[in-house]
CSV table of C-alpha atoms in Angstrom, one decimal:
chain,number,residue,atom,x,y,z
B,1,UNK,CA,-53.4,55.1,21.8
B,2,UNK,CA,-54.1,54.2,18.2
B,3,UNK,CA,-51.6,52.3,16.1
B,4,UNK,CA,-51.1,53.2,12.5
B,5,UNK,CA,-52.3,50.1,10.7
B,6,UNK,CA,-50.6,49.3,7.4
B,7,UNK,CA,-52.3,47.4,4.7
B,8,UNK,CA,-51.1,43.9,3.8
B,9,UNK,CA,-49.8,45.2,0.4
B,10,UNK,CA,-47.6,47.9,2.1
B,11,UNK,CA,-46.3,45.3,4.6
B,12,UNK,CA,-45.5,42.9,1.7
B,13,UNK,CA,-43.7,45.6,-0.2
B,14,UNK,CA,-41.7,46.6,2.8
B,15,UNK,CA,-40.8,43.0,3.6
B,16,UNK,CA,-39.7,42.4,0.0
B,17,UNK,CA,-37.5,45.5,-0.1
B,18,UNK,CA,-36.4,45.2,3.5
B,19,UNK,CA,-37.6,48.7,4.4
B,20,UNK,CA,-37.7,49.2,8.2
B,21,UNK,CA,-40.1,51.5,10.0
B,22,UNK,CA,-43.5,52.9,9.1
B,23,UNK,CA,-44.3,53.1,5.4
B,24,UNK,CA,-45.5,56.6,4.6
B,25,UNK,CA,-46.9,57.7,1.2
B,26,UNK,CA,-43.5,58.9,0.0
B,27,UNK,CA,-41.8,55.6,0.8
B,28,UNK,CA,-44.5,53.5,-0.8
B,29,UNK,CA,-44.5,55.7,-4.0
B,30,UNK,CA,-40.7,55.5,-4.3
B,31,UNK,CA,-40.8,51.7,-3.8
B,32,UNK,CA,-43.5,51.5,-6.5
B,33,UNK,CA,-41.4,53.6,-8.9
B,34,UNK,CA,-38.3,51.5,-8.3
B,35,UNK,CA,-40.3,48.3,-8.7
B,36,UNK,CA,-42.0,49.5,-11.9
B,37,UNK,CA,-38.6,50.4,-13.4
B,38,UNK,CA,-37.2,47.0,-12.4
B,39,UNK,CA,-40.2,45.2,-14.0
B,40,UNK,CA,-39.7,47.1,-17.3
B,41,UNK,CA,-36.0,46.3,-17.4
B,42,UNK,CA,-36.8,42.7,-16.5
B,43,UNK,CA,-39.5,42.4,-19.3
B,44,UNK,CA,-37.2,43.9,-21.9
B,45,UNK,CA,-34.3,41.7,-20.9
B,46,UNK,CA,-36.5,38.6,-20.8
B,47,UNK,CA,-37.9,39.3,-24.3
B,48,UNK,CA,-34.5,39.7,-25.9
B,49,UNK,CA,-33.0,36.8,-23.9
B,50,UNK,CA,-35.9,34.6,-25.1
B,51,UNK,CA,-35.2,35.5,-28.7
B,52,UNK,CA,-31.5,34.6,-28.2
B,53,UNK,CA,-32.4,31.4,-26.5
B,54,UNK,CA,-34.7,30.4,-29.4
B,55,UNK,CA,-32.0,30.9,-32.0
B,56,UNK,CA,-29.4,29.3,-29.8
B,57,UNK,CA,-31.7,26.3,-29.3
B,58,UNK,CA,-32.1,25.9,-33.1
B,59,UNK,CA,-28.3,25.6,-33.7
B,60,UNK,CA,-26.6,25.0,-30.4
B,61,UNK,CA,-25.9,22.0,-28.4
B,62,UNK,CA,-27.9,21.0,-25.3
B,63,UNK,CA,-25.1,22.0,-23.0
B,64,UNK,CA,-24.7,25.4,-24.6
B,65,UNK,CA,-28.4,26.1,-24.3
B,66,UNK,CA,-28.4,25.1,-20.6
B,67,UNK,CA,-25.3,27.3,-19.9
B,68,UNK,CA,-27.1,30.2,-21.8
B,69,UNK,CA,-30.2,29.7,-19.7
B,70,UNK,CA,-28.3,29.5,-16.4
B,71,UNK,CA,-26.3,32.6,-17.3
B,72,UNK,CA,-29.6,34.4,-18.1
B,73,UNK,CA,-31.1,33.3,-14.9
B,74,UNK,CA,-28.2,34.6,-12.9
B,75,UNK,CA,-28.1,37.9,-14.9
B,76,UNK,CA,-31.9,38.4,-14.4
B,77,UNK,CA,-31.8,37.6,-10.7
B,78,UNK,CA,-28.6,39.5,-9.7
B,79,UNK,CA,-29.2,42.3,-12.1
B,80,UNK,CA,-32.7,43.1,-10.9
B,81,UNK,CA,-31.9,42.6,-7.3
B,82,UNK,CA,-28.9,44.9,-7.5
B,83,UNK,CA,-30.9,47.5,-9.4
B,84,UNK,CA,-33.6,47.3,-6.7
B,85,UNK,CA,-31.0,47.5,-3.9
B,86,UNK,CA,-29.3,50.5,-5.4
B,87,UNK,CA,-32.5,52.2,-6.3
B,88,UNK,CA,-34.0,51.9,-2.8
B,89,UNK,CA,-30.7,52.8,-1.2
B,90,UNK,CA,-30.3,55.9,-3.4
B,91,UNK,CA,-33.5,57.3,-1.9
B,92,UNK,CA,-32.4,56.4,1.6
B,93,UNK,CA,-35.5,54.3,2.1
B,94,UNK,CA,-33.5,51.6,4.0
B,95,UNK,CA,-32.0,53.9,6.6
B,96,UNK,CA,-33.2,53.2,10.1
B,97,UNK,CA,-32.5,54.9,13.4
B,98,UNK,CA,-33.5,53.4,16.7
B,99,UNK,CA,-32.8,54.2,20.4
B,100,UNK,CA,-30.0,52.2,22.0
B,101,UNK,CA,-32.5,50.6,24.3
B,102,UNK,CA,-34.1,48.8,21.3
B,103,UNK,CA,-30.8,47.2,20.1
B,104,UNK,CA,-31.7,43.8,21.6
B,105,UNK,CA,-35.2,43.8,20.1
B,106,UNK,CA,-33.8,44.7,16.7
B,107,UNK,CA,-31.2,42.0,16.9
B,108,UNK,CA,-33.9,39.5,17.6
B,109,UNK,CA,-36.1,40.8,14.8
B,110,UNK,CA,-33.2,40.7,12.3
B,111,UNK,CA,-32.4,37.1,13.4
B,112,UNK,CA,-36.0,36.1,12.7
B,113,UNK,CA,-35.8,37.8,9.3
B,114,UNK,CA,-32.6,35.9,8.5
B,115,UNK,CA,-34.3,32.6,9.4
B,116,UNK,CA,-37.3,33.5,7.2
B,117,UNK,CA,-35.0,34.3,4.3
B,118,UNK,CA,-33.0,31.1,4.8
B,119,UNK,CA,-36.2,29.0,4.7
B,120,UNK,CA,-37.5,31.1,1.8
B,121,UNK,CA,-34.4,30.5,-0.4
B,122,UNK,CA,-33.9,26.7,0.4
B,123,UNK,CA,-36.6,25.3,-1.9
B,124,UNK,CA,-35.4,27.4,-4.8
B,125,UNK,CA,-31.8,26.3,-4.2
B,126,UNK,CA,-32.7,22.7,-3.9
B,127,UNK,CA,-34.8,22.9,-7.1
B,128,UNK,CA,-31.9,24.7,-8.9
B,129,UNK,CA,-29.5,21.8,-8.0
B,130,UNK,CA,-32.0,19.3,-9.3
B,131,UNK,CA,-32.5,21.2,-12.6
B,132,UNK,CA,-28.8,21.6,-13.1
B,133,UNK,CA,-28.0,18.0,-12.4
B,134,UNK,CA,-30.9,16.7,-14.5
B,135,UNK,CA,-30.2,19.1,-17.3
B,136,UNK,CA,-26.6,18.0,-17.5
B,137,UNK,CA,-27.7,14.3,-17.5
B,138,UNK,CA,-25.9,13.4,-14.4
B,139,UNK,CA,-28.7,11.8,-12.4
B,140,UNK,CA,-32.3,10.9,-12.2
B,141,UNK,CA,-34.9,12.1,-9.7
B,142,UNK,CA,-34.5,9.0,-7.4
B,143,UNK,CA,-30.7,9.3,-7.3
B,144,UNK,CA,-31.0,13.0,-6.6
B,145,UNK,CA,-33.4,12.6,-3.7
B,146,UNK,CA,-31.3,10.0,-2.0
B,147,UNK,CA,-28.0,11.9,-2.3
B,148,UNK,CA,-27.5,13.9,1.0
B,149,UNK,CA,-25.0,16.3,-0.5
B,150,UNK,CA,-27.8,18.1,-2.5
B,151,UNK,CA,-29.8,19.3,0.5
B,152,UNK,CA,-26.6,20.2,2.3
B,153,UNK,CA,-25.4,22.3,-0.7
B,154,UNK,CA,-28.9,23.9,-1.0
B,155,UNK,CA,-28.8,24.7,2.7
B,156,UNK,CA,-25.4,26.4,2.3
B,157,UNK,CA,-26.5,28.4,-0.7
B,158,UNK,CA,-29.7,29.5,1.0
B,159,UNK,CA,-27.7,30.4,4.1
B,160,UNK,CA,-25.5,32.6,1.9
B,161,UNK,CA,-28.5,34.2,0.2
B,162,UNK,CA,-30.1,34.8,3.6
B,163,UNK,CA,-26.9,36.5,4.8
B,164,UNK,CA,-26.8,38.6,1.7
B,165,UNK,CA,-30.4,39.6,2.2
B,166,UNK,CA,-30.4,40.5,5.8
B,167,UNK,CA,-26.7,41.5,6.3
B,168,UNK,CA,-26.9,44.8,4.5
B,169,UNK,CA,-30.1,45.7,6.5
B,170,UNK,CA,-28.2,45.1,9.8
B,171,UNK,CA,-25.3,47.2,8.7
B,172,UNK,CA,-27.6,50.1,7.8
B,173,UNK,CA,-29.2,50.3,11.3
B,174,UNK,CA,-28.0,53.2,13.4
B,175,UNK,CA,-28.6,53.6,17.1
B,176,UNK,CA,-28.8,56.8,18.9
B,177,UNK,CA,-29.1,57.9,22.5
B,178,UNK,CA,-32.6,58.7,23.5
B,179,UNK,CA,-33.4,61.8,25.4
C-alpha cells in the first residue's frame, strides 16, 4: 500500500496554519492565497508604521517611541494571526473528522503539538521581556539573566500562546462512529 508523500513545503505550510489531514491541491492553493493576502497587508502596514515611527522618533520621547513600537508589534502579530485564522477557518480548511477509535491518538498528537508550540514561543517571549526591560532602562543584561522571574514570566506567556495556538485546533476536531 503506497502512502501519499507530501513535500516538506506542504508539511511546513500545514504545520504553520494548523491544518490537519492530507493537503490536497485545493487546500494548498487556498493557504497560499490567504498567506499572500496576509503578506501584502503586513507589508503595507509595516511601511506606514515605519514612516510613523520615523516621524515619532524625530520629535517624541524615548518612552513614546518604545510604546509606539510595542503597540505596532502587537498590532502586526495579532492582526496578521487573526486574519490568517479567520481566512483559513472561512474556507473550512481546519475542519477535521476522525473515527472515535482515533481519539486517543489525536489527543497525544495535539499534546505534542502543544509542547512544540510552547517551546517555539519561549525564546521569543524571553527576548521580548529583555527588550522591554532594557528599553525602559530598568536593568542590564547581567541583572536580567540572574533574575528568575523573567524566565518564569516568559514560560507563562509561551504557555498561553501555546494554548491559544493548539486550543482552537482541538475544539475543531469532530469524531464520528466508523462503520
